PDB file of C-alpha atoms in Angstrom:
ATOM      1  CA  MET A   1      39.197 159.626-167.482  1.00 50.00           C
ATOM      2  CA  HIS A   2      36.439 161.006-165.274  1.00 66.00           C
ATOM      3  CA  SER A   3      38.898 162.609-162.840  1.00 70.00           C
ATOM      4  CA  LYS A   4      40.664 164.365-165.731  1.00 69.00           C
ATOM      5  CA  GLU A   5      37.343 165.628-167.094  1.00 67.00           C
ATOM      6  CA  ARG A   6      36.296 166.769-163.647  1.00 67.00           C
ATOM      7  CA  LEU A   7      39.547 168.687-163.239  1.00 69.00           C
ATOM      8  CA  LEU A   8      39.284 170.361-166.641  1.00 69.00           C
ATOM      9  CA  PHE A   9      35.576 171.101-166.748  1.00 72.00           C
ATOM     10  CA  PHE A  10      34.693 171.758-163.117  1.00 78.00           C
ATOM     11  CA  ILE A  11      37.628 172.387-160.795  1.00 82.00           C
ATOM     12  CA  LEU A  12      39.714 174.595-163.114  1.00 83.00           C
ATOM     13  CA  PRO A  13      36.891 177.076-163.935  1.00 85.00           C
ATOM     14  CA  LEU A  14      35.751 177.095-160.305  1.00 88.00           C
ATOM     15  CA  ALA A  15      39.298 177.850-159.133  1.00 90.00           C
ATOM     16  CA  ALA A  16      39.558 180.674-161.686  1.00 90.00           C
ATOM     17  CA  ILE A  17      36.314 182.219-160.440  1.00 92.00           C
ATOM     18  CA  VAL A  18      37.457 181.982-156.805  1.00 94.00           C
ATOM     19  CA  ILE A  19      40.827 183.555-157.676  1.00 94.00           C
ATOM     20  CA  PHE A  20      39.016 186.331-159.565  1.00 93.00           C
ATOM     21  CA  VAL A  21      36.751 187.130-156.618  1.00 94.00           C
ATOM     22  CA  VAL A  22      39.633 187.054-154.114  1.00 95.00           C
ATOM     23  CA  LEU A  23      41.794 189.343-156.262  1.00 94.00           C
ATOM     24  CA  VAL A  24      38.939 191.785-156.899  1.00 91.00           C
ATOM     25  CA  PHE A  25      38.136 192.029-153.185  1.00 92.00           C
ATOM     26  CA  THR A  26      41.856 192.443-152.407  1.00 92.00           C
ATOM     27  CA  GLY A  27      42.021 195.250-154.941  1.00 89.00           C
ATOM     28  CA  ALA A  28      38.865 196.848-153.528  1.00 87.00           C
ATOM     29  CA  PHE A  29      40.265 196.829-149.991  1.00 87.00           C
ATOM     30  CA  ALA A  30      43.572 198.306-151.193  1.00 86.00           C
ATOM     31  CA  TYR A  31      41.881 201.030-153.271  1.00 85.00           C
ATOM     32  CA  GLU A  32      42.997 204.460-152.044  1.00 82.00           C
ATOM     33  CA  GLY A  33      39.786 206.287-152.743  1.00 77.00           C
ATOM     34  CA  GLY A  34      37.776 208.612-154.847  1.00 76.00           C
ATOM     35  CA  ASN A  35      34.776 208.114-157.080  1.00 74.00           C
ATOM     36  CA  ARG A  36      32.888 210.104-159.690  1.00 78.00           C
ATOM     37  CA  LEU A  37      30.576 211.715-157.121  1.00 70.00           C
ATOM     38  CA  ASP A  38      33.133 212.483-154.397  1.00 72.00           C
ATOM     39  CA  HIS A  39      36.814 212.725-155.338  1.00 73.00           C
ATOM     40  CA  SER A  40      37.841 213.002-151.686  1.00 68.00           C
ATOM     41  CA  SER A  41      36.117 209.814-150.477  1.00 73.00           C
ATOM     42  CA  VAL A  42      38.246 207.160-148.820  1.00 70.00           C
ATOM     43  CA  GLY A  43      38.279 203.549-150.012  1.00 70.00           C
ATOM     44  CA  TYR A  44      36.325 201.673-152.636  1.00 77.00           C
ATOM     45  CA  SER A  45      32.542 201.867-152.680  1.00 70.00           C
ATOM     46  CA  PHE A  46      30.704 199.106-154.551  1.00 71.00           C
ATOM     47  CA  SER A  47      27.764 201.471-155.049  1.00 72.00           C
ATOM     48  CA  ASN A  48      29.700 204.572-156.196  1.00 71.00           C
ATOM     49  CA  ASN A  49      32.771 203.189-157.984  1.00 77.00           C
ATOM     50  CA  TYR A  50      32.845 201.282-161.217  1.00 77.00           C
ATOM     51  CA  LEU A  51      34.497 197.876-161.076  1.00 79.00           C
ATOM     52  CA  SER A  52      36.877 199.045-163.788  1.00 78.00           C
ATOM     53  CA  ASP A  53      38.149 201.784-161.435  1.00 83.00           C
ATOM     54  CA  LEU A  54      40.241 199.046-159.843  1.00 85.00           C
ATOM     55  CA  GLY A  55      42.043 198.548-163.152  1.00 83.00           C
ATOM     56  CA  ARG A  56      43.215 202.142-163.447  1.00 85.00           C
ATOM     57  CA  LEU A  57      46.793 203.181-162.657  1.00 86.00           C
ATOM     58  CA  LYS A  58      45.522 206.275-160.841  1.00 84.00           C
ATOM     59  CA  THR A  59      42.368 206.613-158.801  1.00 84.00           C
ATOM     60  CA  VAL A  60      39.697 209.166-159.623  1.00 82.00           C
ATOM     61  CA  SER A  61      41.285 211.444-157.002  1.00 79.00           C
ATOM     62  CA  GLY A  62      44.713 211.131-158.674  1.00 82.00           C
ATOM     63  CA  VAL A  63      46.411 208.789-156.187  1.00 83.00           C
ATOM     64  CA  THR A  64      48.592 205.953-157.506  1.00 86.00           C
ATOM     65  CA  ASN A  65      46.578 202.728-157.677  1.00 87.00           C
ATOM     66  CA  THR A  66      49.283 200.051-157.941  1.00 89.00           C
ATOM     67  CA  VAL A  67      47.959 197.113-155.880  1.00 90.00           C
ATOM     68  CA  PRO A  68      44.358 197.276-157.149  1.00 91.00           C
ATOM     69  CA  PHE A  69      45.672 197.757-160.701  1.00 92.00           C
ATOM     70  CA  TYR A  70      47.671 194.521-160.607  1.00 92.00           C
ATOM     71  CA  CYS A  71      45.012 192.593-158.676  1.00 92.00           C
ATOM     72  CA  PHE A  72      42.157 193.517-161.014  1.00 92.00           C
ATOM     73  CA  ASN A  73      44.062 193.185-164.290  1.00 93.00           C
ATOM     74  CA  GLY A  74      45.717 189.954-163.146  1.00 93.00           C
ATOM     75  CA  ALA A  75      42.311 188.566-162.203  1.00 94.00           C
ATOM     76  CA  LEU A  76      40.931 189.418-165.645  1.00 93.00           C
ATOM     77  CA  ILE A  77      43.911 187.832-167.387  1.00 94.00           C
ATOM     78  CA  ILE A  78      43.646 184.632-165.333  1.00 93.00           C
ATOM     79  CA  LEU A  79      39.888 184.379-165.850  1.00 91.00           C
ATOM     80  CA  SER A  80      40.070 185.008-169.589  1.00 91.00           C
ATOM     81  CA  ALA A  81      42.936 182.530-170.057  1.00 91.00           C
ATOM     82  CA  VAL A  82      41.190 179.765-168.111  1.00 88.00           C
ATOM     83  CA  PHE A  83      37.845 180.228-169.829  1.00 86.00           C
ATOM     84  CA  SER A  84      39.459 180.438-173.284  1.00 85.00           C
ATOM     85  CA  PHE A  85      41.228 177.170-172.486  1.00 82.00           C
ATOM     86  CA  TYR A  86      37.939 175.768-171.139  1.00 78.00           C
ATOM     87  CA  PHE A  87      36.080 176.742-174.319  1.00 78.00           C
ATOM     88  CA  LEU A  88      38.710 175.199-176.607  1.00 77.00           C
ATOM     89  CA  LEU A  89      38.825 171.995-174.573  1.00 72.00           C
ATOM     90  CA  SER A  90      35.063 171.714-174.572  1.00 70.00           C
ATOM     91  CA  LEU A  91      35.041 171.960-178.375  1.00 70.00           C
ATOM     92  CA  ILE A  92      37.688 169.246-178.616  1.00 67.00           C
ATOM     93  CA  HIS A  93      35.849 167.118-176.068  1.00 61.00           C
ATOM     94  CA  ILE A  94      32.559 167.389-177.982  1.00 60.00           C
ATOM     95  CA  SER A  95      34.184 166.563-181.304  1.00 57.00           C
ATOM     96  CA  GLU A  96      35.617 163.231-180.135  1.00 56.00           C
ATOM     97  CA  PRO A  97      34.414 160.408-182.448  1.00 58.00           C
ATOM     98  CA  THR A  98      33.037 158.361-179.540  1.00 55.00           C
ATOM     99  CA  ARG A  99      30.202 160.837-179.042  1.00 53.00           C
ATOM    100  CA  PRO A 100      28.207 160.964-182.306  1.00 53.00           C
ATOM    101  CA  ARG A 101      24.978 162.191-180.669  1.00 53.00           C
ATOM    102  CA  LEU A 102      26.781 165.028-178.883  1.00 52.00           C
ATOM    103  CA  ILE A 103      28.508 166.013-182.108  1.00 52.00           C
ATOM    104  CA  SER A 104      25.248 166.248-184.007  1.00 52.00           C
ATOM    105  CA  TYR A 105      23.735 168.230-181.122  1.00 51.00           C
ATOM    106  CA  ALA A 106      26.739 170.586-181.030  1.00 51.00           C
ATOM    107  CA  VAL A 107      26.554 171.119-184.779  1.00 49.00           C
ATOM    108  CA  PHE A 108      22.828 171.795-184.470  1.00 49.00           C
ATOM    109  CA  CYS A 109      23.489 174.373-181.740  1.00 53.00           C
ATOM    110  CA  LEU A 110      26.180 176.123-183.785  1.00 53.00           C
ATOM    111  CA  LYS A 111      23.871 176.648-186.775  1.00 51.00           C
TER     112      LYS A 111
END
């Protein structure tokens, strides 16, 4: 049972975070360019671009932004799906009848 819990509560969220970071950096490296201050700049700048610029279909300069669009939005979808699943499983795990102290603590925290 411990290996299943470790997979669900540690490895799965960690893998989702790693996938998110890898996809965001891939999108940032594939970003064609442009930011709010300089529309003619080349590439993605972590100090001048918003992170959500990666999720746009067109860059600020008007260039098609296909690869960063799919990388960033796919990363958000994966992360939100995994953490929604994680949250639901943690609620089910806490509400198991073999853990009466954890249940009372969880109910106390939810109040």
